[in-house]
PDB file of C-alpha atoms in Angstrom:
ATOM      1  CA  UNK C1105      11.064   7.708  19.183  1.00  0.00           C
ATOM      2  CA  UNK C1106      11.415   7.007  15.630  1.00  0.00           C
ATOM      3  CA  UNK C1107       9.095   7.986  13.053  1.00  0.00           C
ATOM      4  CA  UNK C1108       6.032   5.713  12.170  1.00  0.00           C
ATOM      5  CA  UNK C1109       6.344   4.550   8.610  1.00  0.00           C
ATOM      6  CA  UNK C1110       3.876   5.464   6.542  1.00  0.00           C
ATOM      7  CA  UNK C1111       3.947   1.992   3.408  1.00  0.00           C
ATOM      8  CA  UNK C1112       2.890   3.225   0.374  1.00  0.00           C
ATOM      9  CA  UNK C1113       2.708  -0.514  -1.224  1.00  0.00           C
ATOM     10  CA  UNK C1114       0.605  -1.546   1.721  1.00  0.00           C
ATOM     11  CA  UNK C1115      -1.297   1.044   1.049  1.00  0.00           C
ATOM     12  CA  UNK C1116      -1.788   0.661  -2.628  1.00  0.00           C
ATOM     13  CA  UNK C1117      -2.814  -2.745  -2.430  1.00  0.00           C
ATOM     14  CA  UNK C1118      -5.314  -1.702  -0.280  1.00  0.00           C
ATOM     15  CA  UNK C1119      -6.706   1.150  -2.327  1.00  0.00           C
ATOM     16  CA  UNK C1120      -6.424  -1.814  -5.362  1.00  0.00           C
ATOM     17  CA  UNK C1121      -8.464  -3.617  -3.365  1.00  0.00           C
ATOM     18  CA  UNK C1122     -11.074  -1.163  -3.186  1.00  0.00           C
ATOM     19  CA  UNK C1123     -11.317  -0.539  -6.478  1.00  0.00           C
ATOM     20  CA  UNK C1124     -11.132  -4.657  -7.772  1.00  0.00           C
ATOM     21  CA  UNK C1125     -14.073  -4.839  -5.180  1.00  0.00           C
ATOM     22  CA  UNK C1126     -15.806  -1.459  -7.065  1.00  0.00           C
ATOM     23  CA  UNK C1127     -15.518  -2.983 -10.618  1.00  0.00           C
ATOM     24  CA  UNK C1128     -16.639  -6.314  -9.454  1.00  0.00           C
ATOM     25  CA  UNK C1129     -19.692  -4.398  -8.137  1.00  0.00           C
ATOM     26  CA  UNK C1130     -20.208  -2.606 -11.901  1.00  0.00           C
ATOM     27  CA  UNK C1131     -20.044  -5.537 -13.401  1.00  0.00           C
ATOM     28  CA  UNK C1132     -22.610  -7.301 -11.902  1.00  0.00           C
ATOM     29  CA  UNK C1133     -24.711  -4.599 -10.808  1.00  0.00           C
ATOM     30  CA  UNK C1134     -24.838  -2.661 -14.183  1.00  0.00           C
ATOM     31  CA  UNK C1135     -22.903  -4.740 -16.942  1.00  0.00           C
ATOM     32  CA  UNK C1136     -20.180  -1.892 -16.968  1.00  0.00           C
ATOM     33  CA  UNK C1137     -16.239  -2.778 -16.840  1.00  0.00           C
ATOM     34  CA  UNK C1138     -14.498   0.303 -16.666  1.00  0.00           C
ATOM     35  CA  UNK C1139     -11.682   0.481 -19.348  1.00  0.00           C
ATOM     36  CA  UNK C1140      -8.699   2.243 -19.276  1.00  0.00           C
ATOM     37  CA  UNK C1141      -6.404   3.222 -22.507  1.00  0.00           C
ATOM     38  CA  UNK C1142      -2.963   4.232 -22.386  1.00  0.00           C
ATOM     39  CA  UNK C1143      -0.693   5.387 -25.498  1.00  0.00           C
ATOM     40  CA  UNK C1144       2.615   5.318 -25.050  1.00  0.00           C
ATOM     41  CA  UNK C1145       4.916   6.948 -28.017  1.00  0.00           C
ATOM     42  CA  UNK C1146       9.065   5.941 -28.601  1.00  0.00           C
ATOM     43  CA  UNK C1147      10.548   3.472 -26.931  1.00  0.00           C
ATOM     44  CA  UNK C1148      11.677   5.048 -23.832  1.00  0.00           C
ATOM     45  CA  UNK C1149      12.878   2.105 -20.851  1.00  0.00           C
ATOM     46  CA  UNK C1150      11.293   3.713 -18.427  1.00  0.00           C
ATOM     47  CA  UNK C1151       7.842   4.235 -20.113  1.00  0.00           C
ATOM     48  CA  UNK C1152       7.606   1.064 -21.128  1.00  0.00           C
ATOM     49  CA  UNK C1153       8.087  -0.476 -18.204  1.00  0.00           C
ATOM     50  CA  UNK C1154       5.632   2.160 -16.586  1.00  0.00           C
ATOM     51  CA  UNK C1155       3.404   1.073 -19.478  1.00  0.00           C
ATOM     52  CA  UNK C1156       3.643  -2.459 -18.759  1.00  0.00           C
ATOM     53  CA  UNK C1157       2.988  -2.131 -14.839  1.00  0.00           C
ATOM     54  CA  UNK C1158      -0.134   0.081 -15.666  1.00  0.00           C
ATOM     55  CA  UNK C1159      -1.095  -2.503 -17.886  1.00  0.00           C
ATOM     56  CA  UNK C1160      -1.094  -5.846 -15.924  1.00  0.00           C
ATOM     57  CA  UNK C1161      -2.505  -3.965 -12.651  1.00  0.00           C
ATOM     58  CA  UNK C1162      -5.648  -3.037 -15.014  1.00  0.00           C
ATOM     59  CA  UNK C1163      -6.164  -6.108 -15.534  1.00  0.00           C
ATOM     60  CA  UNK C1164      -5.637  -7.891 -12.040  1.00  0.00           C
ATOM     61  CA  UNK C1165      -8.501  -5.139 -10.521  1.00  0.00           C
ATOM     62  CA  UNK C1166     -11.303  -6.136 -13.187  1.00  0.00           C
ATOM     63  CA  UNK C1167     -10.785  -3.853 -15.893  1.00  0.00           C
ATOM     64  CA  UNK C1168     -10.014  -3.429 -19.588  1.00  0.00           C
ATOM     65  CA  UNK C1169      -6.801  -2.391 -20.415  1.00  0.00           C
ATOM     66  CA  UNK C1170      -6.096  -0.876 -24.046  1.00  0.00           C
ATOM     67  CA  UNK C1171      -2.667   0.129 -25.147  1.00  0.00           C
ATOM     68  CA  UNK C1172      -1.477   1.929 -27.829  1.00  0.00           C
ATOM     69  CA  UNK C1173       2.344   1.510 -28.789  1.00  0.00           C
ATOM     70  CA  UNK C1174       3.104   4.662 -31.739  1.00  0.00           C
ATOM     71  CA  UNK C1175       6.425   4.807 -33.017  1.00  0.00           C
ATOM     72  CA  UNK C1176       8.676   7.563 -32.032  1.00  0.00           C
ATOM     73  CA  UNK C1177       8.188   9.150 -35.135  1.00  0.00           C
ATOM     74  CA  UNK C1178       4.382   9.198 -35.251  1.00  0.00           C
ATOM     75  CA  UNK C1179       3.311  12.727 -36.344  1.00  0.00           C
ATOM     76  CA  UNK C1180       0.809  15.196 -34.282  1.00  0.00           C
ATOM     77  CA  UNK C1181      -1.527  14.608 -36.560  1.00  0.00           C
ATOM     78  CA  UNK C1182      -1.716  10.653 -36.224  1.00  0.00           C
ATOM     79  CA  UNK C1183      -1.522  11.002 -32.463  1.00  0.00           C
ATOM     80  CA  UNK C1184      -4.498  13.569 -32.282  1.00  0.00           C
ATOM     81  CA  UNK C1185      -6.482  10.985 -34.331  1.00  0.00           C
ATOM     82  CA  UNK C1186      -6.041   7.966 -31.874  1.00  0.00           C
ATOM     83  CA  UNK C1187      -6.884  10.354 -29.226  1.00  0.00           C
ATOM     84  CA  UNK C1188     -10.051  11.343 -31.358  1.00  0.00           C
ATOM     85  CA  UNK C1189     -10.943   7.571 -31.506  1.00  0.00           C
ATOM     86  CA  UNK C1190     -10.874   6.797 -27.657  1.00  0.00           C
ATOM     87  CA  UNK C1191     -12.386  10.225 -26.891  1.00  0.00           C
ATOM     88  CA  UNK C1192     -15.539   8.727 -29.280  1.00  0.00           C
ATOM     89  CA  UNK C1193     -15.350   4.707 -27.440  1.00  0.00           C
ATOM     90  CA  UNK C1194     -17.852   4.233 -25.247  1.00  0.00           C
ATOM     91  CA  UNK C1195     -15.778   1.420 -23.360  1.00  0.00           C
ATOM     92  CA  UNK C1196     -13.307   3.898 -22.567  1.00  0.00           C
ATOM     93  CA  UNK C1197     -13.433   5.582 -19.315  1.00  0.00           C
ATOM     94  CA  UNK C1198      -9.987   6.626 -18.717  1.00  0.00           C
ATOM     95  CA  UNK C1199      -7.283   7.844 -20.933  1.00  0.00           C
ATOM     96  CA  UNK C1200      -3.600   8.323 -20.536  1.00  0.00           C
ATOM     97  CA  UNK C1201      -1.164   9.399 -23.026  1.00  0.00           C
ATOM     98  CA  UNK C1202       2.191   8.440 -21.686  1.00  0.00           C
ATOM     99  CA  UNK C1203       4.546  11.221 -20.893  1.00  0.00           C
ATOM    100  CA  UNK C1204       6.990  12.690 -21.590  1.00  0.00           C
ATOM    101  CA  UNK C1205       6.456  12.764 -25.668  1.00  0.00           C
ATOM    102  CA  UNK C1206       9.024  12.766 -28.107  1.00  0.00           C
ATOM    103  CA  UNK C1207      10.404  16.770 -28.443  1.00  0.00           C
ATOM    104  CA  UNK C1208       8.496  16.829 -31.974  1.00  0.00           C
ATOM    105  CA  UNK C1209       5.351  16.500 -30.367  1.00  0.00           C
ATOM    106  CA  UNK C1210       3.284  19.405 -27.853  1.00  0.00           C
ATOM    107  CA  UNK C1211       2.839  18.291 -24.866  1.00  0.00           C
ATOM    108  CA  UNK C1212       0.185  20.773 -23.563  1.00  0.00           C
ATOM    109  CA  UNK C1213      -1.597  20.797 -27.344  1.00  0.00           C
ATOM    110  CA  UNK C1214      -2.009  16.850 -26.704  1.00  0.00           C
ATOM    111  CA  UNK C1215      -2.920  16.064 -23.277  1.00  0.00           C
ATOM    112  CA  UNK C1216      -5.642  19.103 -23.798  1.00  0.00           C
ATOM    113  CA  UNK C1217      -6.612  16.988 -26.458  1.00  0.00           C
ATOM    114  CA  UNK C1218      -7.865  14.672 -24.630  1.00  0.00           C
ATOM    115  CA  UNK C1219     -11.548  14.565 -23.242  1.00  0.00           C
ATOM    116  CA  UNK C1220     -11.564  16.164 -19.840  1.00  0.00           C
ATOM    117  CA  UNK C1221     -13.704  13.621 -18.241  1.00  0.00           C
ATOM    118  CA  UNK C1222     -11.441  10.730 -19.483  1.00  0.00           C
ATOM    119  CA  UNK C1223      -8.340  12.598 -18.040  1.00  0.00           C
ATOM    120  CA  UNK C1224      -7.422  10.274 -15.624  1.00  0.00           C
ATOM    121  CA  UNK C1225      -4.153  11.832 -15.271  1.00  0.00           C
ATOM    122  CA  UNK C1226      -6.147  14.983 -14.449  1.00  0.00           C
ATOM    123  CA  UNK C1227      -3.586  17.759 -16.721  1.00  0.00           C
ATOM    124  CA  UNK C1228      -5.936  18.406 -18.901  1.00  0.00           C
ATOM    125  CA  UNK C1229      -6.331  22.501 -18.395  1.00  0.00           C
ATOM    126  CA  UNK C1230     -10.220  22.437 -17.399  1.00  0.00           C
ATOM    127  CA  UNK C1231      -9.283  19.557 -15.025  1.00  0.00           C
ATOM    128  CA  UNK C1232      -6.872  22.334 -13.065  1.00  0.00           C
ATOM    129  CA  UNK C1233      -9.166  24.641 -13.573  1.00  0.00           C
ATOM    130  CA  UNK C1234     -12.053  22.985 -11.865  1.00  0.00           C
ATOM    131  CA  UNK C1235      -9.567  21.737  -8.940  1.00  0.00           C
ATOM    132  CA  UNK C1236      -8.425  25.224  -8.956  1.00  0.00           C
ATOM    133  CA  UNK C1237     -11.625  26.526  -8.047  1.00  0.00           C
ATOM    134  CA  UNK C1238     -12.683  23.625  -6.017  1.00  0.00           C
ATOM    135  CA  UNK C1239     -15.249  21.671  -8.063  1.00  0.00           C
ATOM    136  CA  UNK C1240     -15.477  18.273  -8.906  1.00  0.00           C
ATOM    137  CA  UNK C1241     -12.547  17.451 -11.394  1.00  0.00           C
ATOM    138  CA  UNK C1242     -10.103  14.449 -11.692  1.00  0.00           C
ATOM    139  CA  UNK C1243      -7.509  14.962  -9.493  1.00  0.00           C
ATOM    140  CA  UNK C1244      -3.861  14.332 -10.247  1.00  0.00           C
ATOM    141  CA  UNK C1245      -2.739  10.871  -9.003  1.00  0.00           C
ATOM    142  CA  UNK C1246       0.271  11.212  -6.991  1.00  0.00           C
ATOM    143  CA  UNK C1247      -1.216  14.231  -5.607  1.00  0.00           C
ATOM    144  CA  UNK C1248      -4.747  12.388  -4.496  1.00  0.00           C
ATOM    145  CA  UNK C1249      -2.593   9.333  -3.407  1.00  0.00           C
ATOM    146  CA  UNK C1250      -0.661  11.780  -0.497  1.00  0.00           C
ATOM    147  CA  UNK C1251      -3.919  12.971   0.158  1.00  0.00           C
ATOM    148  CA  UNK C1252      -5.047   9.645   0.672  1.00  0.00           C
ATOM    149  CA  UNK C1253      -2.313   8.858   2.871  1.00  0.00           C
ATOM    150  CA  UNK C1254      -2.356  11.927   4.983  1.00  0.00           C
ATOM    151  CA  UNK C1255      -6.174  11.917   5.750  1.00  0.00           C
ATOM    152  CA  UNK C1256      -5.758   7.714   6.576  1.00  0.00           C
ATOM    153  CA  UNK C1257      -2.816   8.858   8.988  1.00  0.00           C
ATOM    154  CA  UNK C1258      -4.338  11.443  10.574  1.00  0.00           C
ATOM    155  CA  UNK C1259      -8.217  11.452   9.657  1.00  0.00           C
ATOM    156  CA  UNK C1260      -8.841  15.430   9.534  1.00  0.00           C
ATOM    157  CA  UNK C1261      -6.048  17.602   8.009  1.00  0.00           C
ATOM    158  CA  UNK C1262      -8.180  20.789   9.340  1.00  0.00           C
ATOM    159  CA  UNK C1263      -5.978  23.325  10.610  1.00  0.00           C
ATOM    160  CA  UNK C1264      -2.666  21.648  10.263  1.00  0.00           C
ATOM    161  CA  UNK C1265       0.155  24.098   8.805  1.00  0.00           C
ATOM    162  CA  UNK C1266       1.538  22.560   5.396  1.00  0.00           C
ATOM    163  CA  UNK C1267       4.199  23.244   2.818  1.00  0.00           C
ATOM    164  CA  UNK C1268       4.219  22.000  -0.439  1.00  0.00           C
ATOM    165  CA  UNK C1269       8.200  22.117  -1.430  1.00  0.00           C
ATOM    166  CA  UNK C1270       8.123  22.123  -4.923  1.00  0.00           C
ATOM    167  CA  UNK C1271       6.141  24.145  -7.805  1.00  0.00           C
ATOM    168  CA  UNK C1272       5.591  22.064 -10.587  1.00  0.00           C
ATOM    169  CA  UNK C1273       1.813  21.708 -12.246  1.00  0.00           C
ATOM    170  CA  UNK C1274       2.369  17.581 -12.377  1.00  0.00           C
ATOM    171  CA  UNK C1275       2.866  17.697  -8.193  1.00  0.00           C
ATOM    172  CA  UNK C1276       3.297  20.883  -6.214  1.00  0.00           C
ATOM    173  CA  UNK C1277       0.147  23.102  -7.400  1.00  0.00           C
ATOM    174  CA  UNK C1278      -2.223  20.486  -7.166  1.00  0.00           C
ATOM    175  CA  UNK C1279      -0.999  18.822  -4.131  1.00  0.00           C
ATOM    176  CA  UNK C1280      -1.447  22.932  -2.329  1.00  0.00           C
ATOM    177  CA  UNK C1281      -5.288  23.056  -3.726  1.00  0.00           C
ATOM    178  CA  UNK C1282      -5.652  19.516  -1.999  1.00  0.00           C
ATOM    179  CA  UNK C1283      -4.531  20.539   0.916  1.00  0.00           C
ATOM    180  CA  UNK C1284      -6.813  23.765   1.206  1.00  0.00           C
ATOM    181  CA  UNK C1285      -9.820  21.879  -0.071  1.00  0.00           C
ATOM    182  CA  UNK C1286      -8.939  19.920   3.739  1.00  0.00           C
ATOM    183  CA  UNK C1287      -8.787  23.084   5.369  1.00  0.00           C
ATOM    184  CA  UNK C1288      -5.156  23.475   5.837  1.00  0.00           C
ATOM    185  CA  UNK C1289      -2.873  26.538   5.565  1.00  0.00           C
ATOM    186  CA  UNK C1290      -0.488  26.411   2.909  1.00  0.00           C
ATOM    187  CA  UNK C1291       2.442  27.293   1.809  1.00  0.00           C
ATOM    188  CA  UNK C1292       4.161  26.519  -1.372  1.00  0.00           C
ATOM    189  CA  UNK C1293       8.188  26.630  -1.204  1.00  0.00           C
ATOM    190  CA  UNK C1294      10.508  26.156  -3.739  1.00  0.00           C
ATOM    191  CA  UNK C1295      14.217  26.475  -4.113  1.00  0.00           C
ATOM    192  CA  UNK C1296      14.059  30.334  -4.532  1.00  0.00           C
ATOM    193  CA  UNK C1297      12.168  31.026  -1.641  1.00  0.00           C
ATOM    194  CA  UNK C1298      13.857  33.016   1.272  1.00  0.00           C
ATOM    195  CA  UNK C1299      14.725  31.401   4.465  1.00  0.00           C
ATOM    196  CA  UNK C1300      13.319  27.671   3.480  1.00  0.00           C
ATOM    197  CA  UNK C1301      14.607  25.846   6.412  1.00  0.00           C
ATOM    198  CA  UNK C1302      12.813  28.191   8.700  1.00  0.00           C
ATOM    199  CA  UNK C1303       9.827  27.772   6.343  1.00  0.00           C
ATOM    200  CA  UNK C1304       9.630  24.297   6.229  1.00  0.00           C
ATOM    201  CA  UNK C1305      10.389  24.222  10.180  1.00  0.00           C
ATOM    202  CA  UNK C1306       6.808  25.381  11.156  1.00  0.00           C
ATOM    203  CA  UNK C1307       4.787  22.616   9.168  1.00  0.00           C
ATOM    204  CA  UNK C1308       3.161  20.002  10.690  1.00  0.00           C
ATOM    205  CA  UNK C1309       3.087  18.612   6.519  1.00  0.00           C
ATOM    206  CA  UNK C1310       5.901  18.721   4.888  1.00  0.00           C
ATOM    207  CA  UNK C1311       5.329  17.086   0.778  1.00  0.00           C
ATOM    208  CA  UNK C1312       8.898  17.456  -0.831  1.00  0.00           C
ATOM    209  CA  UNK C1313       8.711  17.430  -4.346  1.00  0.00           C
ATOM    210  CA  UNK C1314      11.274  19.649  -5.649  1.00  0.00           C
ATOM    211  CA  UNK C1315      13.102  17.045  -7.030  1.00  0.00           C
ATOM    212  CA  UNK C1316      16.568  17.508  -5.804  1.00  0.00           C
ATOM    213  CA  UNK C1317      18.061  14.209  -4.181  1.00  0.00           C
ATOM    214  CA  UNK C1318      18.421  14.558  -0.550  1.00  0.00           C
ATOM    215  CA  UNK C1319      18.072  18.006  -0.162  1.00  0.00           C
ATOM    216  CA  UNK C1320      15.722  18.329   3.062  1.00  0.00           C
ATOM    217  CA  UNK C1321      17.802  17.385   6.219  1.00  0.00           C
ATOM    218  CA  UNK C1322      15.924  16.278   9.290  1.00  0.00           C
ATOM    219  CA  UNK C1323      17.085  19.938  11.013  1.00  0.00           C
ATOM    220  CA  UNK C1324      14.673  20.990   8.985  1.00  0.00           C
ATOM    221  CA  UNK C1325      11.670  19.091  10.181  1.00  0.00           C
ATOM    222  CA  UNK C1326       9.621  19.908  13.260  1.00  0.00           C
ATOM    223  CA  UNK C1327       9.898  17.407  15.865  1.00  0.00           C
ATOM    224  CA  UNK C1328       6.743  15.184  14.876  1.00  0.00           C
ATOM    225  CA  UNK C1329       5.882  16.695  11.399  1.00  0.00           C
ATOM    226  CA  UNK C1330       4.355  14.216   8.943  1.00  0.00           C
ATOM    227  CA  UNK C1331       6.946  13.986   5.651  1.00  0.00           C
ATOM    228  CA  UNK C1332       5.556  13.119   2.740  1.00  0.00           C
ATOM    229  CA  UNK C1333       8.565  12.465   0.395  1.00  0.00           C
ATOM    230  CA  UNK C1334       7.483  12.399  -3.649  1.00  0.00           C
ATOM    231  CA  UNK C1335      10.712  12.524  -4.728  1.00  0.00           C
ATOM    232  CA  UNK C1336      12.511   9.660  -6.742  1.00  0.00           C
ATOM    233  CA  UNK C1337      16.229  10.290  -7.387  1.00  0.00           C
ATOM    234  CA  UNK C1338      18.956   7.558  -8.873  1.00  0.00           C
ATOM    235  CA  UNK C1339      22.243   8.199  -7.824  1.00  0.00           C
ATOM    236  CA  UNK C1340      25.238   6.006  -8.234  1.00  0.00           C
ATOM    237  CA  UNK C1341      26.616   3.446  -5.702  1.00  0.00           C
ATOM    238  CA  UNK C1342      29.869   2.313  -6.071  1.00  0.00           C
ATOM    239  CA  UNK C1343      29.255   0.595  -2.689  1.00  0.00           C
ATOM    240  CA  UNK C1344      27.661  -2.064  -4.579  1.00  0.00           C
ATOM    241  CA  UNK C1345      29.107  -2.300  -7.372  1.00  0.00           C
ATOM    242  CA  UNK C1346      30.138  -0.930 -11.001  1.00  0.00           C
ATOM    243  CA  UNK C1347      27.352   0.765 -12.320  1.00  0.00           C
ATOM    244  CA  UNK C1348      25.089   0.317  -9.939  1.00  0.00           C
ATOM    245  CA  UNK C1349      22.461   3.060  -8.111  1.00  0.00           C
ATOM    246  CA  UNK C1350      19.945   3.411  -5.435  1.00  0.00           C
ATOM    247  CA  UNK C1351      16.818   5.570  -5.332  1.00  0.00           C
ATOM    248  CA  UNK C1352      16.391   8.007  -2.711  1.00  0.00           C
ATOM    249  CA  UNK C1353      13.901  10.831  -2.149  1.00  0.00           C
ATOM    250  CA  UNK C1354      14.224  14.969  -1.878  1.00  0.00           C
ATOM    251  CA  UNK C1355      14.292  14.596   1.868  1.00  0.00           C
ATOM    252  CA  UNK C1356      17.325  12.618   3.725  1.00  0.00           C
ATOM    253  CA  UNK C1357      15.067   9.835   5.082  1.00  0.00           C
ATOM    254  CA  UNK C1358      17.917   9.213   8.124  1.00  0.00           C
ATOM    255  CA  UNK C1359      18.049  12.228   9.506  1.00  0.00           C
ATOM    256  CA  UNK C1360      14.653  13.230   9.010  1.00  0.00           C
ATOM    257  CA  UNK C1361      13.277   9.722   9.875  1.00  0.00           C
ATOM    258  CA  UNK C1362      15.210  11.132  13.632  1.00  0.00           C
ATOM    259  CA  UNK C1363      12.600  13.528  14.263  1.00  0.00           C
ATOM    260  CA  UNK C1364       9.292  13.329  12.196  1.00  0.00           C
ATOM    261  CA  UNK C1365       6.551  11.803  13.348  1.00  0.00           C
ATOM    262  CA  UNK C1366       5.686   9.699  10.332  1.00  0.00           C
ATOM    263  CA  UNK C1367       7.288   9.498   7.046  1.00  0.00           C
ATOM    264  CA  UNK C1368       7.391   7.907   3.663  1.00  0.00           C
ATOM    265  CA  UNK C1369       9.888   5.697   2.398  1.00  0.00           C
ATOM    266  CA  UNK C1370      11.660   6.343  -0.773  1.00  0.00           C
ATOM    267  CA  UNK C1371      11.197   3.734  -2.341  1.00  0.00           C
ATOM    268  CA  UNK C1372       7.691   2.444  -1.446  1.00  0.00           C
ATOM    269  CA  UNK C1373       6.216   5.147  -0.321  1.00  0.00           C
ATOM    270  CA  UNK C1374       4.319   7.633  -2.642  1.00  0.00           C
ATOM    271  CA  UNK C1375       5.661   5.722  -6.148  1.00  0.00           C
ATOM    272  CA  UNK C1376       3.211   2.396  -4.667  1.00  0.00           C
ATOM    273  CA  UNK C1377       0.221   5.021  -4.920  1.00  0.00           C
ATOM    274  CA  UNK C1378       0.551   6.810  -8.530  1.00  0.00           C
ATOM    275  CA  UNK C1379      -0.696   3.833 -10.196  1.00  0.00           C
ATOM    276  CA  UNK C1380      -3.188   2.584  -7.605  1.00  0.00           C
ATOM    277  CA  UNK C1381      -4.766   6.306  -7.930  1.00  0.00           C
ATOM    278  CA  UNK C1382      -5.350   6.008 -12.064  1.00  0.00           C
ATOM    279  CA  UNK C1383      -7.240   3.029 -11.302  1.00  0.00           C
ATOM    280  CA  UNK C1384      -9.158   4.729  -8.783  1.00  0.00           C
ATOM    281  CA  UNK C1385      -9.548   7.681 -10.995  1.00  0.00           C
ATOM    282  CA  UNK C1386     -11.007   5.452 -13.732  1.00  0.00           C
ATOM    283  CA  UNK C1387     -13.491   3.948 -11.989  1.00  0.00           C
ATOM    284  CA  UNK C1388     -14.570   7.763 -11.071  1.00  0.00           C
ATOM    285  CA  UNK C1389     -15.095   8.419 -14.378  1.00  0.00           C
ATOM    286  CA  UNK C1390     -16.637   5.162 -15.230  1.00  0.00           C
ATOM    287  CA  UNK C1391     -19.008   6.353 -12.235  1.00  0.00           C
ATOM    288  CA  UNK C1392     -19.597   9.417 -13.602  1.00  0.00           C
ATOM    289  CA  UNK C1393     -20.131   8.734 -17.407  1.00  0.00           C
ATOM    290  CA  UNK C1394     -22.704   6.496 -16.259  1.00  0.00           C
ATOM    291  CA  UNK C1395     -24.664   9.252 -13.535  1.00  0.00           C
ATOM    292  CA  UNK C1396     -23.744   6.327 -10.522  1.00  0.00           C
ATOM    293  CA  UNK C1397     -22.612   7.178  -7.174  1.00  0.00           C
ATOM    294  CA  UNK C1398     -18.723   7.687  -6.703  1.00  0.00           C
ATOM    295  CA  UNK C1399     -16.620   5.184  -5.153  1.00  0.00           C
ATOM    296  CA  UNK C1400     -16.371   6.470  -1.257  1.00  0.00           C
ATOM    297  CA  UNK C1401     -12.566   7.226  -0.615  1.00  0.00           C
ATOM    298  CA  UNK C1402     -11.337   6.721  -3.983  1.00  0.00           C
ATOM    299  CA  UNK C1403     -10.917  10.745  -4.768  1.00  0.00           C
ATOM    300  CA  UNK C1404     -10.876  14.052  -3.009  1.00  0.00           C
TER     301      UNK C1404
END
């Protein structure tokens, strides 16, 4: 039997939905629209189209969107300042500094910068911290949005056996303290760790985000694991024509598709989620600058 799809972009308009329905419900129950900035530095394509998605989904759910477009070479200091200024605005909730920066610029000295209860990207270092330890921090976004779509596919994650494939302090760490927080064991894999296949064959979660294209065949997978694919790879496709790609994700959605028992789609899958998260995250922290009770299933 194949493997149950799991739509991300069904999914994220639903969690959009939520959220719209949230703000609506600020609005007229407190006079509070939750606003959301996001600075965006160069003129990299694919931030700026990031940047302009981010933008007009603000908008659609209810809430103020703020951008701030800094040249490429805008120095550390000028940066810092504009950070300074939405740290200070009231009517800023959430704040997201668009990554990655030009090489002139820190990336760590900048997003720690940033107030830690307006880091709706949640990589500011007390954020980890906190998550680390298991208090209340903002979470990650593409990490919360698998979490999301693990506990709707399943309802309790308690017990289950999970591996993380994948290291990295944007994806893999967080998404491994998610997963204990919901009471499973965990494992975190990466590409140096001995006997992966046999690893990975034992999970009944597998979220592959070691961003290598393809690189998880379906031999891998136990028969009715739950794949959660985070990966987003472009590689070329003559097929169609000169110059022209197709996305796929770290696992090889065929062959695993074979024998999981649900999977994500690559794309439409997690990718949907990432942005429906940061609005979810900034109504959080609308909620919380303002001492009101948290959205219900809009964070860990």
């Amino acid at each position: 039997m194949p493997a149950k799809i799991i739509d991300g972009k069904a999914f994220a308009a639903t969690v959009r939905a939520q959220v719209a329905e949230h703000v609506t419900k600020l609005k007229e129950g407190h006079g509070i629209t939750p606003g959301l900035a996001v600075v965006l530095v160069g003129e990299d394509p694919a931030s700026q189209v990031y940047v302009r998605s981010k933008g007009k989904q603000t908008v659609e759910v209810g809430m103020k969107s703020v951008e701030h477009k800094l040249d490429a070479e805008t120095s550390e200091a000028d940066l810092l300042a504009v950070i300074d200024q939405l740290n200070n605005d009231p009517e800023i909730h959430g704040i997201l500094v668009q990554l990655p920066l030009p090489k002139h610029l820190d990336e760590d000295l900048v997003i720690n910068s940033i107030a830690p209860e307006k880091d709706v990207d949640g990589f500011h270092i007390s954020n980890v911290g906190l998550l680390g330890t298991g208090q209340k921090s903002m979470v990650p976004c593409t990490p919360l949005g698998c979490l999301m779509m693990l506990r709707d596919h399943h309802g309790s994650l308690s017990g289950m056996d999970a591996v993380v494939i994948g290291r990295s302090n944007i994806v893999g760490k967080p998404m491994a303290q998610l997963l204990l927080g919901d009471s499973c064991t965990v494992t975190i894999a990466h590409s140096r760790t001995k006997d992966l296949p046999d690893v990975v064959r034992r999970a009944d979660i597998v979220v592959a985000a070691v961003g290598r294209p393809e690189m998880v065949p379906g031999d891998w997978i136990k028969p009715g694991a739950t794949v959660i694919d985070v990966g987003i790879n472009r590689l070329d496709a003559p097929e169609r024509g000169e110059g022209k790609t197709r996305l796929v994700g770290d696992v090889d959605y065929e062959s695993c598709a074979a024998v999981a028992g649900a999977i994500t789609p690559v794309p439409g899958g997690v990718g949907p989620m990432t942005i429906a998260c940061l609005l979810a995250n900034t109504v959080t922290a609308c909620c919380r600058a303002n001492d009101l009770p948290e959205p219900e299933g809009l964070t860990a």
